[in-house]
PDB file of C-alpha atoms in Angstrom:
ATOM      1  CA  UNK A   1      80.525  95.343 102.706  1.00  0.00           C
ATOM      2  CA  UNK A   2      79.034  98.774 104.031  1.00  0.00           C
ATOM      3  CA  UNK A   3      81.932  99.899 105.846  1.00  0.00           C
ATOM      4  CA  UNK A   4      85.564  99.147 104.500  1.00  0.00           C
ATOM      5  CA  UNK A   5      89.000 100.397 105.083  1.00  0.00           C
ATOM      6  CA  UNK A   6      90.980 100.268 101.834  1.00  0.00           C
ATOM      7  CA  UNK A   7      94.486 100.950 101.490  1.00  0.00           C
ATOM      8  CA  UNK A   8      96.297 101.652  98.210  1.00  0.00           C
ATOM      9  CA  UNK A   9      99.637 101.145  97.155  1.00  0.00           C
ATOM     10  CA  UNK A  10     101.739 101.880  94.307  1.00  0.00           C
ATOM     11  CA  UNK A  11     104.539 104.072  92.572  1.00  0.00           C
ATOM     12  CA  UNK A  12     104.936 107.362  91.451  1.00  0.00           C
ATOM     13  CA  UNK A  13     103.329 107.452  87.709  1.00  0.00           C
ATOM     14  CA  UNK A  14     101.482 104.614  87.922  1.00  0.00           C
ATOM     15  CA  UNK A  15      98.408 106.883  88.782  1.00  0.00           C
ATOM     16  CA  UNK A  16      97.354 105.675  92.143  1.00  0.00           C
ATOM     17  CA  UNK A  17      96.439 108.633  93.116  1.00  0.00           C
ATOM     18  CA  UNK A  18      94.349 109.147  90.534  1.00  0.00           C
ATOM     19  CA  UNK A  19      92.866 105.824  91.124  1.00  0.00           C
ATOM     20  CA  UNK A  20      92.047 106.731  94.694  1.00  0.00           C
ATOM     21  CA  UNK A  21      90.544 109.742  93.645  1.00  0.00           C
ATOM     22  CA  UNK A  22      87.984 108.356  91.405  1.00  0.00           C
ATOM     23  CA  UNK A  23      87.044 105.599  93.704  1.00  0.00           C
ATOM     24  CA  UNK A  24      86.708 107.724  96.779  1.00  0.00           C
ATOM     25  CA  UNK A  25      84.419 109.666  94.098  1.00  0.00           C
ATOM     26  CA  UNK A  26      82.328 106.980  93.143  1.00  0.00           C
ATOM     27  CA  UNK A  27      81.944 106.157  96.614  1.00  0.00           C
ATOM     28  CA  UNK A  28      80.489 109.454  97.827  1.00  0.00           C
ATOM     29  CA  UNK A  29      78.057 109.479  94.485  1.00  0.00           C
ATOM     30  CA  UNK A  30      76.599 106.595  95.804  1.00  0.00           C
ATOM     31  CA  UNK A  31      75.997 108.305  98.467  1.00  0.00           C
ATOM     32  CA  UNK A  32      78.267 106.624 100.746  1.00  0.00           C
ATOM     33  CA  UNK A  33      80.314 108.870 103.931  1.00  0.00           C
ATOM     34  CA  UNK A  34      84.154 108.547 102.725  1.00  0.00           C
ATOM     35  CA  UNK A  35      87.529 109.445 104.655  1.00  0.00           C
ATOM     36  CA  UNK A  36      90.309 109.581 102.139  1.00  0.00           C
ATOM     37  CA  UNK A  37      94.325 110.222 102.675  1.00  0.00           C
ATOM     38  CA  UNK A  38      97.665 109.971 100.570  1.00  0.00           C
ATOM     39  CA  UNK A  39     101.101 109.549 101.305  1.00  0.00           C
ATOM     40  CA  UNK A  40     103.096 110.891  97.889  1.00  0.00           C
ATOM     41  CA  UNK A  41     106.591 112.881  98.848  1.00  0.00           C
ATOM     42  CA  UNK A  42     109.106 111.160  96.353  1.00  0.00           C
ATOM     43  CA  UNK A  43     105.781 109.963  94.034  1.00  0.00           C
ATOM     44  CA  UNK A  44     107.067 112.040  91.048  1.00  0.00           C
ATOM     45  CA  UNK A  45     110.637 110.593  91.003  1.00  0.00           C
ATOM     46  CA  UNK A  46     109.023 106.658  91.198  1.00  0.00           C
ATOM     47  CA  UNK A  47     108.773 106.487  95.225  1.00  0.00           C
ATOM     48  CA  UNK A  48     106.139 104.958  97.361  1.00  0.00           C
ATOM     49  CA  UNK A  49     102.450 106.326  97.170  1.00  0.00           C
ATOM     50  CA  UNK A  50     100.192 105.115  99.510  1.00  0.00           C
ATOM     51  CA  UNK A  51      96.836 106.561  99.861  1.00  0.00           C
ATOM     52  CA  UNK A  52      93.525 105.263 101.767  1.00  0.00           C
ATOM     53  CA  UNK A  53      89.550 105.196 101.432  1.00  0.00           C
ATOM     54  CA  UNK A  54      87.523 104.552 104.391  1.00  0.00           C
ATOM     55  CA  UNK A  55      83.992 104.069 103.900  1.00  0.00           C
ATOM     56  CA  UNK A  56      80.939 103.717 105.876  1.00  0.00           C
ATOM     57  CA  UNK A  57      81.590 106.733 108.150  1.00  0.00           C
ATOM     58  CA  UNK A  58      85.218 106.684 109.937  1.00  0.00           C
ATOM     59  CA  UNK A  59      86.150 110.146 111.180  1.00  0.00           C
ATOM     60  CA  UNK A  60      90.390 109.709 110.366  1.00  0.00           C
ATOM     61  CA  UNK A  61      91.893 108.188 106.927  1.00  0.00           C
ATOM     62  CA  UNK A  62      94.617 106.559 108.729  1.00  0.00           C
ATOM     63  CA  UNK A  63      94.767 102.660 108.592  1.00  0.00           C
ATOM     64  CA  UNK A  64      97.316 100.988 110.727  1.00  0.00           C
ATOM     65  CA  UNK A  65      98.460  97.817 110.811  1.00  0.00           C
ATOM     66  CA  UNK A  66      96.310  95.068 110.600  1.00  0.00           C
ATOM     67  CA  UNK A  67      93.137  97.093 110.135  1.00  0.00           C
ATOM     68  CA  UNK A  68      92.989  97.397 105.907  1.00  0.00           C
ATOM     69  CA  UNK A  69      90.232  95.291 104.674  1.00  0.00           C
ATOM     70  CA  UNK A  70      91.040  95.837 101.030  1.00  0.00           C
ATOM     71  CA  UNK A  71      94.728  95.944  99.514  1.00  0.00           C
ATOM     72  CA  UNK A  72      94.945  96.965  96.257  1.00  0.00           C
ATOM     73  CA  UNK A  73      98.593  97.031  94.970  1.00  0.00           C
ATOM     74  CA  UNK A  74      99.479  98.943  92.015  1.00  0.00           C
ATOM     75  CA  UNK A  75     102.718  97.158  91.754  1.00  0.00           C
ATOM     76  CA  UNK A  76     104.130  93.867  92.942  1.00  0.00           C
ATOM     77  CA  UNK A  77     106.740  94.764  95.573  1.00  0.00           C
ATOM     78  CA  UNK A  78     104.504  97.204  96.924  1.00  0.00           C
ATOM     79  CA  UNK A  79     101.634  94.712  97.409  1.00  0.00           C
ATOM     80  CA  UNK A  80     104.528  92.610  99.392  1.00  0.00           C
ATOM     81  CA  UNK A  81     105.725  96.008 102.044  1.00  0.00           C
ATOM     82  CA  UNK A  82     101.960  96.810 102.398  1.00  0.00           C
ATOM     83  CA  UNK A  83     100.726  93.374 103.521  1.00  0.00           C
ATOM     84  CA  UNK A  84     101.072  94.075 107.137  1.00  0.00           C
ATOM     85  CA  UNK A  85      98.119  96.688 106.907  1.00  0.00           C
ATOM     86  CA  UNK A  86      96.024  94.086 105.633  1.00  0.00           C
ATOM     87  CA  UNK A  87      93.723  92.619 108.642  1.00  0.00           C
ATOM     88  CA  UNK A  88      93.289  88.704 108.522  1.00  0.00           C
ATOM     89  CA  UNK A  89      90.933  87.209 106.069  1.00  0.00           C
ATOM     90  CA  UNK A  90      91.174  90.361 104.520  1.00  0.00           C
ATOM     91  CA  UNK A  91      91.499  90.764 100.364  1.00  0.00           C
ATOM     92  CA  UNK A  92      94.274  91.642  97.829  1.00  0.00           C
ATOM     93  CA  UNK A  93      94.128  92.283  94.413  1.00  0.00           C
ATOM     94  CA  UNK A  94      97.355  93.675  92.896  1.00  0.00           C
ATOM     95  CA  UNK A  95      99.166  93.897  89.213  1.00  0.00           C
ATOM     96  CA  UNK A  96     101.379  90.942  88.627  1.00  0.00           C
ATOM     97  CA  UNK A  97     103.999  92.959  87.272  1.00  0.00           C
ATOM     98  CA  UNK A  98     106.620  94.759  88.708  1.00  0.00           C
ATOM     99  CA  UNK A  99     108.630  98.310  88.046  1.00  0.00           C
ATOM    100  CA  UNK A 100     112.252  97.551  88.819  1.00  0.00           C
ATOM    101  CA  UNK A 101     113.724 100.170  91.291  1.00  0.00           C
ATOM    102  CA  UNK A 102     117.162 101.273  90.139  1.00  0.00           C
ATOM    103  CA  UNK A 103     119.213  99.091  92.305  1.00  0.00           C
ATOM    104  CA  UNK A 104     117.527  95.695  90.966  1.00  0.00           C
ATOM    105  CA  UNK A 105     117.770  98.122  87.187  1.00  0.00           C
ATOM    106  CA  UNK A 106     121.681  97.969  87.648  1.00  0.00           C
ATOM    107  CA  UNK A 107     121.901  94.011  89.262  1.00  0.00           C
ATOM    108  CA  UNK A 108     122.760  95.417  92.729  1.00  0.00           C
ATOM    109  CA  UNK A 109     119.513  94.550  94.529  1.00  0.00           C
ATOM    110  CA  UNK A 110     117.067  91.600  93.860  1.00  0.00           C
ATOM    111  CA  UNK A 111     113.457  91.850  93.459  1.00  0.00           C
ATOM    112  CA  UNK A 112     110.588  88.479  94.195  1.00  0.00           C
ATOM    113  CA  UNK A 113     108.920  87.091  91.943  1.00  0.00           C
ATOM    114  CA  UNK A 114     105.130  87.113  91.459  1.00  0.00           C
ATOM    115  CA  UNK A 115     104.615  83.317  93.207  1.00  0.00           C
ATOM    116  CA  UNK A 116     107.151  84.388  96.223  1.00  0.00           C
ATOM    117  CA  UNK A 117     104.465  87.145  96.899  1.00  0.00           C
ATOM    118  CA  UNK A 118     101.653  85.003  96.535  1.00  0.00           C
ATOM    119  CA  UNK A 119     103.045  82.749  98.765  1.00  0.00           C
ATOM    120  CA  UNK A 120     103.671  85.168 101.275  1.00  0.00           C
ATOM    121  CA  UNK A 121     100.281  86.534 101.337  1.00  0.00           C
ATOM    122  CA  UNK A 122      98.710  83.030 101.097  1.00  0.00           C
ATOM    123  CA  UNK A 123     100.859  82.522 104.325  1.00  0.00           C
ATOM    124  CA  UNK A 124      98.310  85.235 105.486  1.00  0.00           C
ATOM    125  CA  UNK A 125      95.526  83.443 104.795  1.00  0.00           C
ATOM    126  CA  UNK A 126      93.830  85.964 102.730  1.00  0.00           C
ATOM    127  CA  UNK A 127      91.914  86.279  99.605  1.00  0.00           C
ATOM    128  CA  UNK A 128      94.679  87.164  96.549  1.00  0.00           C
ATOM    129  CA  UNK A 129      93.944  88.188  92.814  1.00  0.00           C
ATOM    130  CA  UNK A 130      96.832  89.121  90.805  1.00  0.00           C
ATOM    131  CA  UNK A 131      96.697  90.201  87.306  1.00  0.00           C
ATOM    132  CA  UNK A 132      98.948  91.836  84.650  1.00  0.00           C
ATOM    133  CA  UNK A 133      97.456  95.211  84.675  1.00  0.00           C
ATOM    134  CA  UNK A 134     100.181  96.999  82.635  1.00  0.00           C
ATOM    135  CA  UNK A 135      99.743  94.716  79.524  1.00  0.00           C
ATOM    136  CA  UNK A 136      96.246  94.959  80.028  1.00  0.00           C
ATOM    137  CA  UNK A 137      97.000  99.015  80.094  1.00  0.00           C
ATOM    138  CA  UNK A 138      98.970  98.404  76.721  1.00  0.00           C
ATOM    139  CA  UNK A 139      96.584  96.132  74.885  1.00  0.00           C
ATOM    140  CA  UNK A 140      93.208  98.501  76.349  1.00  0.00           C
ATOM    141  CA  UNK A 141      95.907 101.352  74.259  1.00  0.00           C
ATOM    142  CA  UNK A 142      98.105 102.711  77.069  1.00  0.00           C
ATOM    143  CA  UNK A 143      99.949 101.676  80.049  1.00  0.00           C
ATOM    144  CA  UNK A 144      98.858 104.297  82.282  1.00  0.00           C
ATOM    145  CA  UNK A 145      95.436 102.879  81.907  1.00  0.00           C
ATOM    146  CA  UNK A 146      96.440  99.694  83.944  1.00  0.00           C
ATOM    147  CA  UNK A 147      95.376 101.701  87.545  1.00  0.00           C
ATOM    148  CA  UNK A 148      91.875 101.256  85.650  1.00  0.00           C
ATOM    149  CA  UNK A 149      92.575  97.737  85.303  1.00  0.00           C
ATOM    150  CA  UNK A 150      92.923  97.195  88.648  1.00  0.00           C
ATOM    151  CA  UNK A 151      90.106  99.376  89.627  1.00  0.00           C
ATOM    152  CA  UNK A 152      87.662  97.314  87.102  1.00  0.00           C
ATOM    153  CA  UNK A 153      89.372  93.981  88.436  1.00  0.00           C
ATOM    154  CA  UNK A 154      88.323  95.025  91.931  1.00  0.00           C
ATOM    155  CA  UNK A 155      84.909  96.071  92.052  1.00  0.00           C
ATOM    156  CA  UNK A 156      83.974  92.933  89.583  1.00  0.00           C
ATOM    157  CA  UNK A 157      84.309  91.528  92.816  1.00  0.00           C
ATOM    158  CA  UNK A 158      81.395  93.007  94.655  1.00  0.00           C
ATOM    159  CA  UNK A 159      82.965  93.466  97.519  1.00  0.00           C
ATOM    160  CA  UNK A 160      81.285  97.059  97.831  1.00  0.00           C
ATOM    161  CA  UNK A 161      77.927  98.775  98.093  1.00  0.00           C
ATOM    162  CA  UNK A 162      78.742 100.150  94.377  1.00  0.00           C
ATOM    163  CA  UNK A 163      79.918  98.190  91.308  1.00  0.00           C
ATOM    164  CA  UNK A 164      81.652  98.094  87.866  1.00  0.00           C
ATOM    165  CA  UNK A 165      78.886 100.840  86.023  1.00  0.00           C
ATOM    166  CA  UNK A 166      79.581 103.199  88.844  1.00  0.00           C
ATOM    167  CA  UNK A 167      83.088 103.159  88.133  1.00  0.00           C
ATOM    168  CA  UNK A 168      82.291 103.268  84.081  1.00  0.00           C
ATOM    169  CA  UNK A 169      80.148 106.839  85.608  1.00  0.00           C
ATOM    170  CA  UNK A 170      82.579 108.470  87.162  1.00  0.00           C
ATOM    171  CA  UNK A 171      85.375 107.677  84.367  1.00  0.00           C
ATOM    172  CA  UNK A 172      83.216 109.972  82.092  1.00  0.00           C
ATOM    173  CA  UNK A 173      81.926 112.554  84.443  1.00  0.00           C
ATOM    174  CA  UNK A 174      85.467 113.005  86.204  1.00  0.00           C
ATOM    175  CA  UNK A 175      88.105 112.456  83.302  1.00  0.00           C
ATOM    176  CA  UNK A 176      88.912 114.448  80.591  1.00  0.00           C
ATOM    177  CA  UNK A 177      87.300 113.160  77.511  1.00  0.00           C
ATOM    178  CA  UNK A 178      89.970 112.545  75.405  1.00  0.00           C
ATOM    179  CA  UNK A 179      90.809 109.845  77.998  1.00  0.00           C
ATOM    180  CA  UNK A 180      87.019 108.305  78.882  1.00  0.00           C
ATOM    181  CA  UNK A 181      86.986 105.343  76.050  1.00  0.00           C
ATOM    182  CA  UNK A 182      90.374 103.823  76.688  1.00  0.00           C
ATOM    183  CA  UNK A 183      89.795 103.923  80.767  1.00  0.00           C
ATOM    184  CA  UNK A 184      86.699 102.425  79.779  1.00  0.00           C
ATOM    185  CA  UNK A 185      88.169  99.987  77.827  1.00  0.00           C
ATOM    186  CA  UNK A 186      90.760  99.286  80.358  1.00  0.00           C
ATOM    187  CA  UNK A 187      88.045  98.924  83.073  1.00  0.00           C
ATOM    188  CA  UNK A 188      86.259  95.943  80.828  1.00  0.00           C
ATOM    189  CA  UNK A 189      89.961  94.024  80.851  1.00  0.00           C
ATOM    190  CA  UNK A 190      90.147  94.318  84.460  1.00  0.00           C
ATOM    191  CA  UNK A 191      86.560  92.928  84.719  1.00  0.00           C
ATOM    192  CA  UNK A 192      87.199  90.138  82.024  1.00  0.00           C
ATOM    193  CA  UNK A 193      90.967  89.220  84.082  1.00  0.00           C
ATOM    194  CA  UNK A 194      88.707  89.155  87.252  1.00  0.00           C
ATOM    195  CA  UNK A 195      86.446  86.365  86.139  1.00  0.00           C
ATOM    196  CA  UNK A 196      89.149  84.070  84.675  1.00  0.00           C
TER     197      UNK A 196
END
């Protein structure tokens, strides 16, 4: 895919935007024109981030409805509100598991379920991964790792002009080096989820 519109959804901690940041950055190393955006005002207090990556030369990072070729959802019920960006036949891949928002926290509110999603998209018609990215986080040594997860889950897909040792690249040239091994780490999970 030389040109794609990605959109990117999660919560506030989960490190989407950090997520976005290093993709839009391995996208540009590879020498690739990117557009990037973020949405973020209550991200610090667990609110909705959304953020996009255009690539292939678009001149605005907004993607409306029905235009996102790529989803990738950082958590479950944000996968579910941002499906209606995602343009038919398009692809998802999102963490299975779910942050509970207060209201569902105190039994007020309910929240679906991982197969009422799927279903849902599949109603789409679209191409769906899901995969447990925060105990993949835990197990590669934190959970804040799982946005790497995902990241490593998605481009073991080849769905862009860059792949999985790109990624691996930027991880050490762009994070702080205490951190590098256990993104890596993380990233080889999200590879090894992706092919099972």
């Amino acid at each position: 895919m030389k040109r794609a519109r990605i959109f990117l959804t999660g919560v506030g901690g989960q490190g989407t935007l950090t997520a976005t940041k290093i993709l839009a950055l391995t996208a540009m190393d590879a020498g690739l024109e990117v557009t990037s955006g973020e949405i973020h005002g209550m991200a610090q207090r667990g609110g909705v981030v959304e953020s996009t990556i255009l690539i292939g030369g678009y001149r605005s990072p907004k993607i409306s409805h029905g235009e996102a070729d790529l989803l990738l959802g950082f958590e479950l019920l944000e996968t579910l509100r941002a499906l209606p960006y995602l343009k038919k036949g398009g692809t998802i891949i999102s963490n299975s598991e779910s942050i509970l928002p207060p209201g569902v926290a105190k039994g007020v509110e309910t929240y679906p379920d991982v197969d009422a999603v799927a279903q849902q998209a599949q109603s789409c018609g679209l191409t769906i991964s899901f995969l447990p990215c925060k105990t993949l986080g835990l197990k590669a040594g934190a959970v804040q790792s799982a946005n790497m997860v995902l990241l490593g889950a998605f481009l073991a897909k080849d769905l862009l002009p860059f792949g999985v040792e790109a990624l691996k690249q930027s991880v050490r040239t762009y994070l702080k080096p205490k951190l590098v091994d256990l993104n890596l780490h993380a990233i080889d999970l999200g590879v090894q989820a992706a092919s099972e």
